[in-house]
mmCIF file of C-alpha atoms and ligand atoms in Angstrom:
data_model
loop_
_atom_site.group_PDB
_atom_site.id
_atom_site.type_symbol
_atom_site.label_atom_id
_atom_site.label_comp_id
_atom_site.label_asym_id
_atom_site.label_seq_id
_atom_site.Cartn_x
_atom_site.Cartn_y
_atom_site.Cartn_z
ATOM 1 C CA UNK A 9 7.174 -2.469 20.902
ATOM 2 C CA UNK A 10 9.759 -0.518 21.725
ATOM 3 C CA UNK A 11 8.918 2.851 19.543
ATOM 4 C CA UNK A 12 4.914 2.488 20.296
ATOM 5 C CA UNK A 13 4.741 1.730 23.713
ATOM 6 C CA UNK A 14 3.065 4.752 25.319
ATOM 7 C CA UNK A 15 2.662 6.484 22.296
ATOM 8 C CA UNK A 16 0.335 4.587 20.338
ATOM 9 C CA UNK A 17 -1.681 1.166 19.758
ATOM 10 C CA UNK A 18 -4.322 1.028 17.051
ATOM 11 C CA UNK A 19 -2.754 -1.017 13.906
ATOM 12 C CA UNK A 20 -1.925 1.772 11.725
ATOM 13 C CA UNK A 21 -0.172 3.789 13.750
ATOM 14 C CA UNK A 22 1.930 1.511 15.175
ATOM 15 C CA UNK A 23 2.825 0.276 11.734
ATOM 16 C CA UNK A 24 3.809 4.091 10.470
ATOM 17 C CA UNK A 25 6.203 4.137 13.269
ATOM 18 C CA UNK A 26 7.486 0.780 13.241
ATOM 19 C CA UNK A 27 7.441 -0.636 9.505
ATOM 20 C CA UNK A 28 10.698 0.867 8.281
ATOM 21 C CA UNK A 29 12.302 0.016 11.141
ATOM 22 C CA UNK A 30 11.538 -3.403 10.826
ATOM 23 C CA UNK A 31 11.763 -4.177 7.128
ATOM 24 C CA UNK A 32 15.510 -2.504 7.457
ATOM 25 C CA UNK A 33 16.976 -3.961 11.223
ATOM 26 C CA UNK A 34 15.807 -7.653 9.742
ATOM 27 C CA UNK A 35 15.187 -9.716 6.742
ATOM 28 C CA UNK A 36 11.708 -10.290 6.545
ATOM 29 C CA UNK A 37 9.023 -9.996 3.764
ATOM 30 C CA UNK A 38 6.883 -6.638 4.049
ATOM 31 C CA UNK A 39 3.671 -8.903 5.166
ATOM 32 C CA UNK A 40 5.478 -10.299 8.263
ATOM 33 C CA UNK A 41 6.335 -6.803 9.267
ATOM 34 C CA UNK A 42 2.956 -5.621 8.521
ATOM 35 C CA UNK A 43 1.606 -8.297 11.221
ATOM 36 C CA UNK A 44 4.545 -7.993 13.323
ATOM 37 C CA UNK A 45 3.569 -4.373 14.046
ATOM 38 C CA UNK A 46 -0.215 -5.594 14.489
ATOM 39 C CA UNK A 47 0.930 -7.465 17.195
ATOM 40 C CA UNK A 48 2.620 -4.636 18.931
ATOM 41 C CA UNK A 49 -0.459 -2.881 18.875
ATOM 42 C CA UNK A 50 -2.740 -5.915 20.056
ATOM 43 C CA UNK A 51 -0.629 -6.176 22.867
ATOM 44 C CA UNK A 52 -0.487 -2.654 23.758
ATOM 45 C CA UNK A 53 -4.408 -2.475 23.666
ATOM 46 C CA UNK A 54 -4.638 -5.611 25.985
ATOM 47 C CA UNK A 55 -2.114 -4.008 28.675
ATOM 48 C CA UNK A 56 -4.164 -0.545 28.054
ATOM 49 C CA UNK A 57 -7.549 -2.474 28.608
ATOM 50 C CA UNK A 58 -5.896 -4.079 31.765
ATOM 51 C CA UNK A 59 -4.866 -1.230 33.323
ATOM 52 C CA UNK A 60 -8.222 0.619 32.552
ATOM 53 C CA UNK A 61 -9.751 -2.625 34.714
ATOM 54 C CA UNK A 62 -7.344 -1.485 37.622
ATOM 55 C CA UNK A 63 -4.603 -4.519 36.807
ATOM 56 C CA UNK A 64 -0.863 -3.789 36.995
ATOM 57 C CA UNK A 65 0.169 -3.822 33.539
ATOM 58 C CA UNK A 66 4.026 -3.246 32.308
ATOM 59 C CA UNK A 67 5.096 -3.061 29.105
ATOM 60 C CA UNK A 68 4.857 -6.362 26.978
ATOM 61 C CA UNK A 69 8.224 -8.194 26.532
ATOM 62 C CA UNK A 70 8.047 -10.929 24.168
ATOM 63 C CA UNK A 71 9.614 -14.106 26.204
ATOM 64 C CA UNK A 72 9.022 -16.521 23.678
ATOM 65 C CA UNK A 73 9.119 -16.816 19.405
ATOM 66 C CA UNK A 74 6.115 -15.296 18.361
ATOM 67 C CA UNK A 75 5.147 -15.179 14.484
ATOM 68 C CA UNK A 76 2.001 -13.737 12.906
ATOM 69 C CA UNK A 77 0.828 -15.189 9.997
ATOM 70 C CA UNK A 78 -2.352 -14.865 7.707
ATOM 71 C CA UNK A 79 -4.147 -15.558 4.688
ATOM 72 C CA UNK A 80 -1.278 -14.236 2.902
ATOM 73 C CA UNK A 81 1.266 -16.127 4.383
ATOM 74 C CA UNK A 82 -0.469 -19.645 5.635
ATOM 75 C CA UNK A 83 -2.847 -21.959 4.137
ATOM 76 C CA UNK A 84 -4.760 -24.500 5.847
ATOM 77 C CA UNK A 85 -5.979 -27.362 4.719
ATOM 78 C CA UNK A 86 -8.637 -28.841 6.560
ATOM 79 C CA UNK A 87 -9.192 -32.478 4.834
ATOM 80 C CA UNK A 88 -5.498 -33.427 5.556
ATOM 81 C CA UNK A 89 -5.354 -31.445 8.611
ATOM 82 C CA UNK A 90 -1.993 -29.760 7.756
ATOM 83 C CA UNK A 91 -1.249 -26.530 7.389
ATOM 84 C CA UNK A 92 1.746 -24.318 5.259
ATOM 85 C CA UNK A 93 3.128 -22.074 6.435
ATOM 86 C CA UNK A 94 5.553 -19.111 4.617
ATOM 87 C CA UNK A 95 9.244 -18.790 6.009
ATOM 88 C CA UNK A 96 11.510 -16.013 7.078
ATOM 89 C CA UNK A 97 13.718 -14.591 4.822
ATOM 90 C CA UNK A 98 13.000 -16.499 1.630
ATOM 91 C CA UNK A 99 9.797 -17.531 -0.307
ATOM 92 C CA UNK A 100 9.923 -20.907 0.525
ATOM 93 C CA UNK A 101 7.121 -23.065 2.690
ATOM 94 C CA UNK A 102 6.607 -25.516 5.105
ATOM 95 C CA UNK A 103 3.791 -28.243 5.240
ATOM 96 C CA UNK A 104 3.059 -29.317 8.769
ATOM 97 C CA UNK A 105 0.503 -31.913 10.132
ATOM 98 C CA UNK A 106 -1.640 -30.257 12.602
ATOM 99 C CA UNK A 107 -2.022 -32.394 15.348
ATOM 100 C CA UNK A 108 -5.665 -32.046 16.543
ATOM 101 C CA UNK A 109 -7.586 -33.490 19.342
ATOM 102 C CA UNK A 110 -9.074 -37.087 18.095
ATOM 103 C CA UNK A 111 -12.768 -35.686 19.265
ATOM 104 C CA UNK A 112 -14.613 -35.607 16.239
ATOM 105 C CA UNK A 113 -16.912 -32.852 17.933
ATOM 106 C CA UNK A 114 -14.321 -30.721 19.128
ATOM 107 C CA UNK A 115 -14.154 -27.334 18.605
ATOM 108 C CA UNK A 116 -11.011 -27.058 16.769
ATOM 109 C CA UNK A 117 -13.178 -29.669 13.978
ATOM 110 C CA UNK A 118 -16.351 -27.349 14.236
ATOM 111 C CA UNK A 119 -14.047 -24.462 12.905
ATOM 112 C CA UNK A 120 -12.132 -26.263 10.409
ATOM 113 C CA UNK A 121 -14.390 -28.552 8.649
ATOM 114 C CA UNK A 122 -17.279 -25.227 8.808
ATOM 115 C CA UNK A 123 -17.784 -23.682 5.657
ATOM 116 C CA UNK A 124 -19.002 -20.835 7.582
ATOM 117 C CA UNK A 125 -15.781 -19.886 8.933
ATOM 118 C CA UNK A 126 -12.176 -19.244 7.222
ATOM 119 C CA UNK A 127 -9.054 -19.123 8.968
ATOM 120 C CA UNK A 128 -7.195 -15.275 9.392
ATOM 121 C CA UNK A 129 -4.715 -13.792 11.378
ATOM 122 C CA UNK A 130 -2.846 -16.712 13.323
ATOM 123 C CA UNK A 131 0.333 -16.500 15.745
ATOM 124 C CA UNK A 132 2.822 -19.436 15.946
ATOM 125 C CA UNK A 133 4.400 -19.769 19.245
ATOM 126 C CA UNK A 134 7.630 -22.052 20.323
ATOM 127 C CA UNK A 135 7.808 -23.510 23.899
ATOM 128 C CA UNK A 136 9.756 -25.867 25.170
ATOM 129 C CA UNK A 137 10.891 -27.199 21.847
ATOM 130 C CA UNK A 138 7.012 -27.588 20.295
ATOM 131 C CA UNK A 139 5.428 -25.056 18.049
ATOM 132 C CA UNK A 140 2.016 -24.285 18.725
ATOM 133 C CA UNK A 141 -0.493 -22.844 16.037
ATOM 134 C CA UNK A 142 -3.142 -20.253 17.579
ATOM 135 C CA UNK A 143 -5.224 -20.828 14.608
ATOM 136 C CA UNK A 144 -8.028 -17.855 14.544
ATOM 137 C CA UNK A 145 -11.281 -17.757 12.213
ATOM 138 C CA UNK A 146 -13.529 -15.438 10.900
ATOM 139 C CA UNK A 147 -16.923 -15.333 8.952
ATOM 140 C CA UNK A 148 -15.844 -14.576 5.428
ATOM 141 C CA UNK A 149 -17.953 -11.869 3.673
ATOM 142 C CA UNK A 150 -20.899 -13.042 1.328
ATOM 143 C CA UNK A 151 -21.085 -12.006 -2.038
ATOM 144 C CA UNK A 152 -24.707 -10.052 -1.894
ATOM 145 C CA UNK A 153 -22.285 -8.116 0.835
ATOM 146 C CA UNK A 154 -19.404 -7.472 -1.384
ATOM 147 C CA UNK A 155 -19.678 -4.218 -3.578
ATOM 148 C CA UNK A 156 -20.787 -4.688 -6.806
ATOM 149 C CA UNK A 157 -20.337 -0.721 -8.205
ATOM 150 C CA UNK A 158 -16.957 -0.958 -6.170
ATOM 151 C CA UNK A 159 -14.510 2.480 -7.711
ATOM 152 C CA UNK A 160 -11.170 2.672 -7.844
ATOM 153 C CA UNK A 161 -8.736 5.354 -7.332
ATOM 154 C CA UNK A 162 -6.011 5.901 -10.098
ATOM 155 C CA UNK A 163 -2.597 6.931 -9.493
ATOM 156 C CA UNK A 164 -0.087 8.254 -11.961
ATOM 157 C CA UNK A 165 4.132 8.317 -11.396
ATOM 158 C CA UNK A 166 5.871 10.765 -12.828
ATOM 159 C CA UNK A 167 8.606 13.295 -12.930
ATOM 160 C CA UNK A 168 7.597 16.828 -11.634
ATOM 161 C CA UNK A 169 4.547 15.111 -10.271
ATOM 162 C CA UNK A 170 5.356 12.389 -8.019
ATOM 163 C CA UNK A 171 1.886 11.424 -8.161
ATOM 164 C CA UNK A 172 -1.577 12.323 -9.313
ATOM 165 C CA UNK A 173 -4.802 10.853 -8.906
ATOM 166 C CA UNK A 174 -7.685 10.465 -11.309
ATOM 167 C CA UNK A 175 -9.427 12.543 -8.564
ATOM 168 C CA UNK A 176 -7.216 15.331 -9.474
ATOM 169 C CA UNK A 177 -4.932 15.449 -6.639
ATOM 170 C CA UNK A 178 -1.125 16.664 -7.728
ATOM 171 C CA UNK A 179 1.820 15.767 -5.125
ATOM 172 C CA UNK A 180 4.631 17.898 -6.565
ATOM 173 C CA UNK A 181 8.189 16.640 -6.929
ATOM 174 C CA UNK A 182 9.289 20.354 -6.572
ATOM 175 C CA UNK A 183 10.408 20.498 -3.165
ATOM 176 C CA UNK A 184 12.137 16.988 -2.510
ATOM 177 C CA UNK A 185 13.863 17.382 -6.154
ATOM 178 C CA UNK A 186 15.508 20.895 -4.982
ATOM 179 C CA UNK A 187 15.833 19.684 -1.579
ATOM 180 C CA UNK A 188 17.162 16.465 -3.010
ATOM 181 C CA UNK A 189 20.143 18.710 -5.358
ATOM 182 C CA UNK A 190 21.248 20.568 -2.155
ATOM 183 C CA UNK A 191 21.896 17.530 -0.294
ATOM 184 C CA UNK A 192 23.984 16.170 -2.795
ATOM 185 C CA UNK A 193 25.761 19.689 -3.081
ATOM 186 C CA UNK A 194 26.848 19.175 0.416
ATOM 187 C CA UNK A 195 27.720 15.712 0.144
ATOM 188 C CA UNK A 196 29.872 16.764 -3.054
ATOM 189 C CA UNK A 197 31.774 19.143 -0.830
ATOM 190 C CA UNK A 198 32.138 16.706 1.865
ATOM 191 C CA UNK A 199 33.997 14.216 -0.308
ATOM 192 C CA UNK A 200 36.099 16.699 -1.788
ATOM 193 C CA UNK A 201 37.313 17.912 1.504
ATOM 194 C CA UNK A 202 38.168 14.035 2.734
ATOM 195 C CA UNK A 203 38.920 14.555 6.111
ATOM 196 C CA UNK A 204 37.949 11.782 8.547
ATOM 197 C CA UNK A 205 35.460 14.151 10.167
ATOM 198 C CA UNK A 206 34.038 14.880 6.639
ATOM 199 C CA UNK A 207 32.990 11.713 6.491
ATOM 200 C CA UNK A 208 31.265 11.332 9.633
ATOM 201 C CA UNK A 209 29.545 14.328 8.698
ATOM 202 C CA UNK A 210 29.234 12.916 5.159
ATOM 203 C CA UNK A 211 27.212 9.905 6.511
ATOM 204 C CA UNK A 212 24.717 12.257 8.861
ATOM 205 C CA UNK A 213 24.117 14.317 6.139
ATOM 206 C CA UNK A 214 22.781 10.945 4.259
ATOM 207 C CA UNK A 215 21.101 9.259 7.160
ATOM 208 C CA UNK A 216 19.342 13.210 7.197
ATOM 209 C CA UNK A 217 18.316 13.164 3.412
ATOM 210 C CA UNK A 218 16.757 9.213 3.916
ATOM 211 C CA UNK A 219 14.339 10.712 6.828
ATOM 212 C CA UNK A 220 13.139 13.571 4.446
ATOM 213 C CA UNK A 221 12.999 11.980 1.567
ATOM 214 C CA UNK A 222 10.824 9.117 3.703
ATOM 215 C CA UNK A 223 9.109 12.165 5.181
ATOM 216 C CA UNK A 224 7.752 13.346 1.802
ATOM 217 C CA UNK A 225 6.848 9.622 0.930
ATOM 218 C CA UNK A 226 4.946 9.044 4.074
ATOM 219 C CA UNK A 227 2.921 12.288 3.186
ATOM 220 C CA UNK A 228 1.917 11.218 -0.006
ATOM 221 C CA UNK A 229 1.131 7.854 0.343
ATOM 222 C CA UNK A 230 -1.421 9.724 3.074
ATOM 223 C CA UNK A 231 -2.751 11.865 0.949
ATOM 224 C CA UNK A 232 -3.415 8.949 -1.403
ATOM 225 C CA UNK A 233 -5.544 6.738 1.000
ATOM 226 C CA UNK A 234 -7.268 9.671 2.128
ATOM 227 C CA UNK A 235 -8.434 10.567 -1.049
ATOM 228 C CA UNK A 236 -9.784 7.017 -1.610
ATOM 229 C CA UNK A 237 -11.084 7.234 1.458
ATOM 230 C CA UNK A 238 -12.891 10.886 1.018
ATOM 231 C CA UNK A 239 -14.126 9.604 -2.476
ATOM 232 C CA UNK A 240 -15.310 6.140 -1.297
ATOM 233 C CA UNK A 241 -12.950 4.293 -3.124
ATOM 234 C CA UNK A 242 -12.777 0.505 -2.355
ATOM 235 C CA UNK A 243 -9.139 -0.003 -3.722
ATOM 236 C CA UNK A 244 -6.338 2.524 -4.902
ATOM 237 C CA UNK A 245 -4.919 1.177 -8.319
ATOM 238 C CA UNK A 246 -1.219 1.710 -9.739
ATOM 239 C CA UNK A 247 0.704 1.524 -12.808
ATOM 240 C CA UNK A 248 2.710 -1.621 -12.691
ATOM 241 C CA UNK A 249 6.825 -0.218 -11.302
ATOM 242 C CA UNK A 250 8.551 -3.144 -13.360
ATOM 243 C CA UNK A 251 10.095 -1.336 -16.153
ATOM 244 C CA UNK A 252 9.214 2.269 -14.599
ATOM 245 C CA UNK A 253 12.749 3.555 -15.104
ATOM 246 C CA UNK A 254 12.509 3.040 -19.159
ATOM 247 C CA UNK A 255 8.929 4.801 -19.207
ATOM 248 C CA UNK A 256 10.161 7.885 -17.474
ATOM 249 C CA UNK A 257 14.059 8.368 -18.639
ATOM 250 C CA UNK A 258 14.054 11.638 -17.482
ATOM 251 C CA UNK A 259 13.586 10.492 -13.466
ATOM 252 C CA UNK A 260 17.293 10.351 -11.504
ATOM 253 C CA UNK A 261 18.209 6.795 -10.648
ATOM 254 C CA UNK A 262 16.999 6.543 -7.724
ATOM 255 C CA UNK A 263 13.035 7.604 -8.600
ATOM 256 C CA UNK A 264 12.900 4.097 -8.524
ATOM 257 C CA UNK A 265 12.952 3.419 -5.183
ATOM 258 C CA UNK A 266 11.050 6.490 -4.552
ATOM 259 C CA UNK A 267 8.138 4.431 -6.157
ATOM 260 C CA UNK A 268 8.608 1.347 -5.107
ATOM 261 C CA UNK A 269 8.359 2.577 -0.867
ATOM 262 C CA UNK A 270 5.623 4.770 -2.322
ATOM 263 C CA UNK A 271 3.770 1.803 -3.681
ATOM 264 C CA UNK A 272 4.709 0.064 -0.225
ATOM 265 C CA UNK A 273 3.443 2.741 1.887
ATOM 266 C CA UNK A 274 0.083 2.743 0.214
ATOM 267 C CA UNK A 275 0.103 -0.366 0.680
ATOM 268 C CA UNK A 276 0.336 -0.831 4.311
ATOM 269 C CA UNK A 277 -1.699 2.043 5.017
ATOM 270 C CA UNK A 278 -4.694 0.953 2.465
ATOM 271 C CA UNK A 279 -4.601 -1.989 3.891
ATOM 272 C CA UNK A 280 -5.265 -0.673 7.482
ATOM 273 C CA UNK A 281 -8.381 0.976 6.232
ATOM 274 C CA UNK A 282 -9.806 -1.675 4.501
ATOM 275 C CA UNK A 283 -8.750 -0.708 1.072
ATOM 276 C CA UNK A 284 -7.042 -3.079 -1.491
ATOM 277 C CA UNK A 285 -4.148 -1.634 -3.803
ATOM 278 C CA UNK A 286 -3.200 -3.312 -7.423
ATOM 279 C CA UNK A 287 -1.128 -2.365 -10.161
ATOM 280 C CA UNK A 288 -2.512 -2.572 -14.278
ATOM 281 C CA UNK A 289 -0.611 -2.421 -17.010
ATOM 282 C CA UNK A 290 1.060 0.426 -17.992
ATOM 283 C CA UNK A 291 0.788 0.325 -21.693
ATOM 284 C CA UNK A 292 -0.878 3.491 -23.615
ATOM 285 C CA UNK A 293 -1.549 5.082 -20.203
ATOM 286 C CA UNK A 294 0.763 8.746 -21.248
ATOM 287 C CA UNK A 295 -0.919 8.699 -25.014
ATOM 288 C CA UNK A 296 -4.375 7.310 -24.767
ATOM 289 C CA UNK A 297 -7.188 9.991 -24.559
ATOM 290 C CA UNK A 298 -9.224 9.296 -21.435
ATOM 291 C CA UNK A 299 -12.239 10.871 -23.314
ATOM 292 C CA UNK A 300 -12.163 9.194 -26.397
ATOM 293 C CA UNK A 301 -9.758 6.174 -26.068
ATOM 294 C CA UNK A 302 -7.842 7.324 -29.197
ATOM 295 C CA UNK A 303 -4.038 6.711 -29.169
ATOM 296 C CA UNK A 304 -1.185 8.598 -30.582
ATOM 297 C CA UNK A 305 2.106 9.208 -29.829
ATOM 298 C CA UNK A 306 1.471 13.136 -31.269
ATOM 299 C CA UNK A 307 -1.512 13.257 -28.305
ATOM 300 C CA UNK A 308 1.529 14.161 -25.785
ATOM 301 C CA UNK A 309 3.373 17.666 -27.512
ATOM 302 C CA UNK A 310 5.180 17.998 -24.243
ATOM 303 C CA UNK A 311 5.789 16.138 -21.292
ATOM 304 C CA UNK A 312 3.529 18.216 -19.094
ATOM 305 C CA UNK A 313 0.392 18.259 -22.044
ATOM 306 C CA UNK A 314 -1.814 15.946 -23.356
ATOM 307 C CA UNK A 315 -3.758 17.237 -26.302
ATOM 308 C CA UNK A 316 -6.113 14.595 -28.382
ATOM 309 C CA UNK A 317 -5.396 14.398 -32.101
ATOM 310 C CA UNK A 318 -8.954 13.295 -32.639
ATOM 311 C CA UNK A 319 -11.239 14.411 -29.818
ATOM 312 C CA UNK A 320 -9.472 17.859 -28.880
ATOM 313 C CA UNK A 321 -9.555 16.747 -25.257
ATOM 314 C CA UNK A 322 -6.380 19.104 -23.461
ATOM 315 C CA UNK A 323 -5.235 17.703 -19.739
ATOM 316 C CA UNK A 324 -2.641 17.807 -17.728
ATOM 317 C CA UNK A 325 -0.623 14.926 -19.285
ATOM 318 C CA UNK A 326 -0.302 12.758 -15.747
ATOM 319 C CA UNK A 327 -4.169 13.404 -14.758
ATOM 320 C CA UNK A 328 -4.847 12.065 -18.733
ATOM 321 C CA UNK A 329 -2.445 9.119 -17.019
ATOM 322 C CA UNK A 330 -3.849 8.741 -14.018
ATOM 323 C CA UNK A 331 -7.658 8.265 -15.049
ATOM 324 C CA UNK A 332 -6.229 6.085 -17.680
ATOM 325 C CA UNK A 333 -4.509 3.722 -15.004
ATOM 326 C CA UNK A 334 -7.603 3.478 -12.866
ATOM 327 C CA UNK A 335 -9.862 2.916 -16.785
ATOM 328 C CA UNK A 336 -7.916 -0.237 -17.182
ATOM 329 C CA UNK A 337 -9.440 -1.870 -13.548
ATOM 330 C CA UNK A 338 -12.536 -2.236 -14.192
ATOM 331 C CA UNK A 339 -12.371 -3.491 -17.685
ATOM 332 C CA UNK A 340 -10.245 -6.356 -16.561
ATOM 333 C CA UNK A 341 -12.910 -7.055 -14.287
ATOM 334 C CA UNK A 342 -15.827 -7.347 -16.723
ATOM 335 C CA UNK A 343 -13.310 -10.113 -18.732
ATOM 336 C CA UNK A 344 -12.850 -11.692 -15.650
ATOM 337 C CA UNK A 345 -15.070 -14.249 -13.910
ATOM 338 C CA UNK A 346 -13.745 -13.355 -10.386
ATOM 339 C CA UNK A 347 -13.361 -9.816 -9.317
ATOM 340 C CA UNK A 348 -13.857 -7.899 -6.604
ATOM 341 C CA UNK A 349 -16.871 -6.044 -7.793
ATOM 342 C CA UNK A 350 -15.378 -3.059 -9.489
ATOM 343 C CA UNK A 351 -17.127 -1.190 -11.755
ATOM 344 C CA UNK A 352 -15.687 2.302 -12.128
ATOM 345 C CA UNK A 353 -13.209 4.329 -10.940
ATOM 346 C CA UNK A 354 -13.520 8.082 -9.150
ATOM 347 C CA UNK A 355 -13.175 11.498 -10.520
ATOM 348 C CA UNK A 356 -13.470 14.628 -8.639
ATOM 349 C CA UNK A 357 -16.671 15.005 -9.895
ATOM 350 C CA UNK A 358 -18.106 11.702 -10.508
ATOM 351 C CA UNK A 359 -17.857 8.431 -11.478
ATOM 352 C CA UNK A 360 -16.679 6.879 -15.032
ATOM 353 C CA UNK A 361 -17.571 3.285 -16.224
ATOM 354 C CA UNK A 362 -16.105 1.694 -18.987
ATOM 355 C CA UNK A 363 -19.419 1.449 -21.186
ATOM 356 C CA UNK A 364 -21.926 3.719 -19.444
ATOM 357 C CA UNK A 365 -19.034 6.751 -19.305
ATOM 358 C CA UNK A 366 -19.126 9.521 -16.447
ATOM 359 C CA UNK A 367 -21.577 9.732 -13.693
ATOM 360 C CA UNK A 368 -21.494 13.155 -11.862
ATOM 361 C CA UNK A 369 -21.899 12.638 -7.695
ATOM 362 C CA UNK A 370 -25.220 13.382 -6.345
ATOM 363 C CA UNK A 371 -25.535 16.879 -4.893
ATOM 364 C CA UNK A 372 -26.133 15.206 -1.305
ATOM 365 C CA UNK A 373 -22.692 13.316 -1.573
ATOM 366 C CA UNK A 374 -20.521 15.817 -3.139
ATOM 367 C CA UNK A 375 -17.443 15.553 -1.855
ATOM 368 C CA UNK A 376 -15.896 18.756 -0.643
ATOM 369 C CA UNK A 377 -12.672 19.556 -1.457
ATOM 370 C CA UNK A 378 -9.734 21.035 -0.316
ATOM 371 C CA UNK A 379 -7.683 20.347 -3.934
ATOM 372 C CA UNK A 380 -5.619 23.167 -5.492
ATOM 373 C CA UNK A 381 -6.518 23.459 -8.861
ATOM 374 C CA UNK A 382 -3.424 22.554 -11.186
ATOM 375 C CA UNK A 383 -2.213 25.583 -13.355
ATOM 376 C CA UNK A 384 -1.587 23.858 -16.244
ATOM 377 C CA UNK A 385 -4.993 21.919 -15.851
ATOM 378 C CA UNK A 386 -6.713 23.648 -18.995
ATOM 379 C CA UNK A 387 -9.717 21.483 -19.399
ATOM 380 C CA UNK A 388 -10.766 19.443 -16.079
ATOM 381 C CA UNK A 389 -13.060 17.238 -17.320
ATOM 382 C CA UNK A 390 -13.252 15.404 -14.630
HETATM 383 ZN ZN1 ZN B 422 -9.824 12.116 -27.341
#
C-alpha cells in the first residue's frame, strides 16, 4: 500500500511494484502475495471511486488481519459446510466449520448449495478474537464458452538467448551477461582492497546488480505476455526448470534463479491478463526437428544450430526449442480427458497443430510485427 498509493491501482501494476517486495520482506507463498497486492489495488480503487463521489478519502491503513485467499489457496465444501484453508509460511491446511445462519433459505445457502455459482477470491478477517470468512462467488465459465482451438505460446531457456518464443521473439543474454562480468569485476576489487568502507561499497554495488538484473527480468517476462497477448495466445507454456542447470552446463550458477523469477514473473503477469502459464517436459526439445519430429543428437552441430539429419530443416537451435516446447501442449491435451481446450500453439506466421500441421493467419488478422529478424535465423519456417 505503501509503494502504490498515488501511483497506481489496477491489479497488475500494483503487483509489478509490490511483488518482490513482498515475497522478500516476508515468508509467504507467491499466491498470497499475488492477492495481497490485489488487495492494495481494490482498496486504492474504492478510496479513488470515493473521492471521485466528493467523500474524504485517506489512504487505506489496514487496522485489522486481513488475508486473501482463492481457488488456489481455499476449498469449500458445501455439504459439510467447512471450508480449508492454506497457511502462511508452510504448505500445510486448516479445516474449519463454517458457521452459517440456520435459515435454510438464506443467502449464504443459495450461494453455496448453487451449482451455478463457485466460490473465488475471499478475504479472512480477525476481530475481536473471531475470524470471519468474506466468502465471494462467481458464475464459472461453461464449456461451449471455453476455447476449444485455444494456442499456446512456447518459450525456450537458454544461454545467449535468455528466451525465445515459438513466435520468433529472441531476448538476448548479451547485455546482462557483460553487464553481469563487470559487476563482479568491481566486486573482485572491492574484496581485495578489504577496507571497512569497501565493504559497504561492496554490498551497494550488489544490492545495484539485483535491481538490474530484476530490471532485465521484468522486461522479458513483458515482452513474453505481450507476445501471447499480440498473437492471441490463451496460455504461455515453459520447459519444466527442475533439472535446468544439467540441460544447459554452460549457464553460470546462478542462471538458475534467473529462470526460476523469470518463470515467476510470467506468471504473475499472465495471470493478470487472463492467460494461464505451464511447464512440459523438457525431453528431446534441443534435438527434435520441429518439421519432421525426427530426433538425433547430430541434428544440433553447434549450440547456436539446429540442422535435421533427415528433413534438412536449418533453425536457430532455441526457436527449433521453443516451437518444440509449445508442440508438446497440445498433444498432452488430445491424451487427456480434461484440458483446457488447446489445440495448437502460435508461430509468427500461423498456427501449427499436432496432426493437421501449420495454418498460416488470415490476411485480415495478421499480426504486425515489430520482431528483429535473428541473424543466424537461416530458414524461418515459421
Ligand atoms: Zn526434420
Amino acid at each position: 500500500m505503501d509503494k502504490a498509493w498515488k501511483l497506481c491501482h489496477s491489479k497488475s501494476d500494483v503487483q509489478n511494484l509490490a511483488y518482490d517486495d513482498v515475497r522478500e520482506n516476508t515468508n509467504i507463498g507467491s499466491q498470497y502475495a499475488i492477492l495481497a497486492c490485489h488487495q492494495a489495488a481494490e482498496n486504492i480503487k474504492s478510496c479513488i471511486s470515493r473521492r471521485q463521489d466528493g467523500t474524504k478519502a485517506s489512504k487505506p491503513t489496514y487496522t485489522s488481519l486481513i488475508v486473501t485467499y482463492d481457488s488456489q489457496t481455499m476449498t469449500v465444501f458445501p455439504e459439510k459446510e467447512q471450508v480449508s484453508l492454506t497457511t502462511y509460511g508452510d504448505h500445510s491446511r486448516v479445516r474449519a466449520d463454517l458457521v452459517l445462519p440456520d435459515d435454510e433459505d438464506g443467502y449464504q445457502h443459495q450461494y453455496l448449495d448453487s451449482d451455478e455459482w463457485e466460490p473465488t477470491e475471499s478475504t479472512l478477517h480477525y476481530r475481536d478474537g473471531e475470524w470471519y470468512l468474506h466468502l465471494g462467488f462467481r458464475k464459472p465459465k461453461t464449456a461451449d464458452e471455453a476455447t476449444e482451438n485455444g494456442t499456446v505460446l512456447g518459450v525456450d531457456l537458454g544461454v545467449n538467448e535468455i528466451a525465445v518464443t515459438s513466435t520468433a521473439r529472441f531476448f538476448s543474454a548479451g547485455e546482462l551477461n557483460h553487464k553481469r562480468r563487470e559487476f563482479e569485476r568491481v566486486r573482485g576489487d572491492l574484496q581485495e582492497c578489504g577496507t571497512r568502507n569497501a565493504h559497504r561499497t561492496l554490498e551497494a554495488v550488489s544490492g545495484r546488480e539485483d535491481e538490474y538484473v530484476k530490471h532485465v527480468i521484468h522486461s522479458v517476462a513483458n515482452g513474453i505476455v505481450e507476445g501471447a497477448l499480440r498473437y492471441e495466445c490463451d496460455g504461455i507454456v515453459f520447459e519444466e526448470l527442475d533439472g535446468i542447470r544439467e540441460r544447459l552446463p554452460e549457464a553460470v550458477w546462478h542462471s538458475e534463479w534467473v529462470f526460476n523469477r523469470l518463470y515467476e514473473y510470467v506468471e504473475y503477469k499472465a495471470e493478470a491478463e487472463g492467460l494461464f502459464v505451464e511447464t512440459t517436459n523438457p525431453k528431446n526439445t534441443s534435438k527434435r526437428c520441429a518439421e519432421c519430429g525426427y530426433i538425433h543428437d547430430d541434428n544440433r552441430p553447434s549450440r547456436d544450430t539446429f540442422e535435421c539429419q533427415k528433413c534438412g530443416n536449418q533453425n536457430h537451435a532455441d526457436y527449433n526449442a521453443a516451437k518444440n516446447v509449445a508442440d508438446v501442449y497440445p498433444r498432452r491435451e488430445q491424451q487427456s480427458s480434461r484440458g483446457r481446450g488447446v489445440s495448437q500453439y502460435a508461430l509468427k506466421s500461423g498456427t501449427v497443430t499436432p496432426n493437421r500441421g501449420y495454418t498460416p493467419y488470415s490476411t485480415e488478422s495478421e499480426v504486425e510485427s515489430t520482431d528483429k529478424p535473428h541473424p543466424q535465423r537461416a530458414n524461418p519456417s515459421g
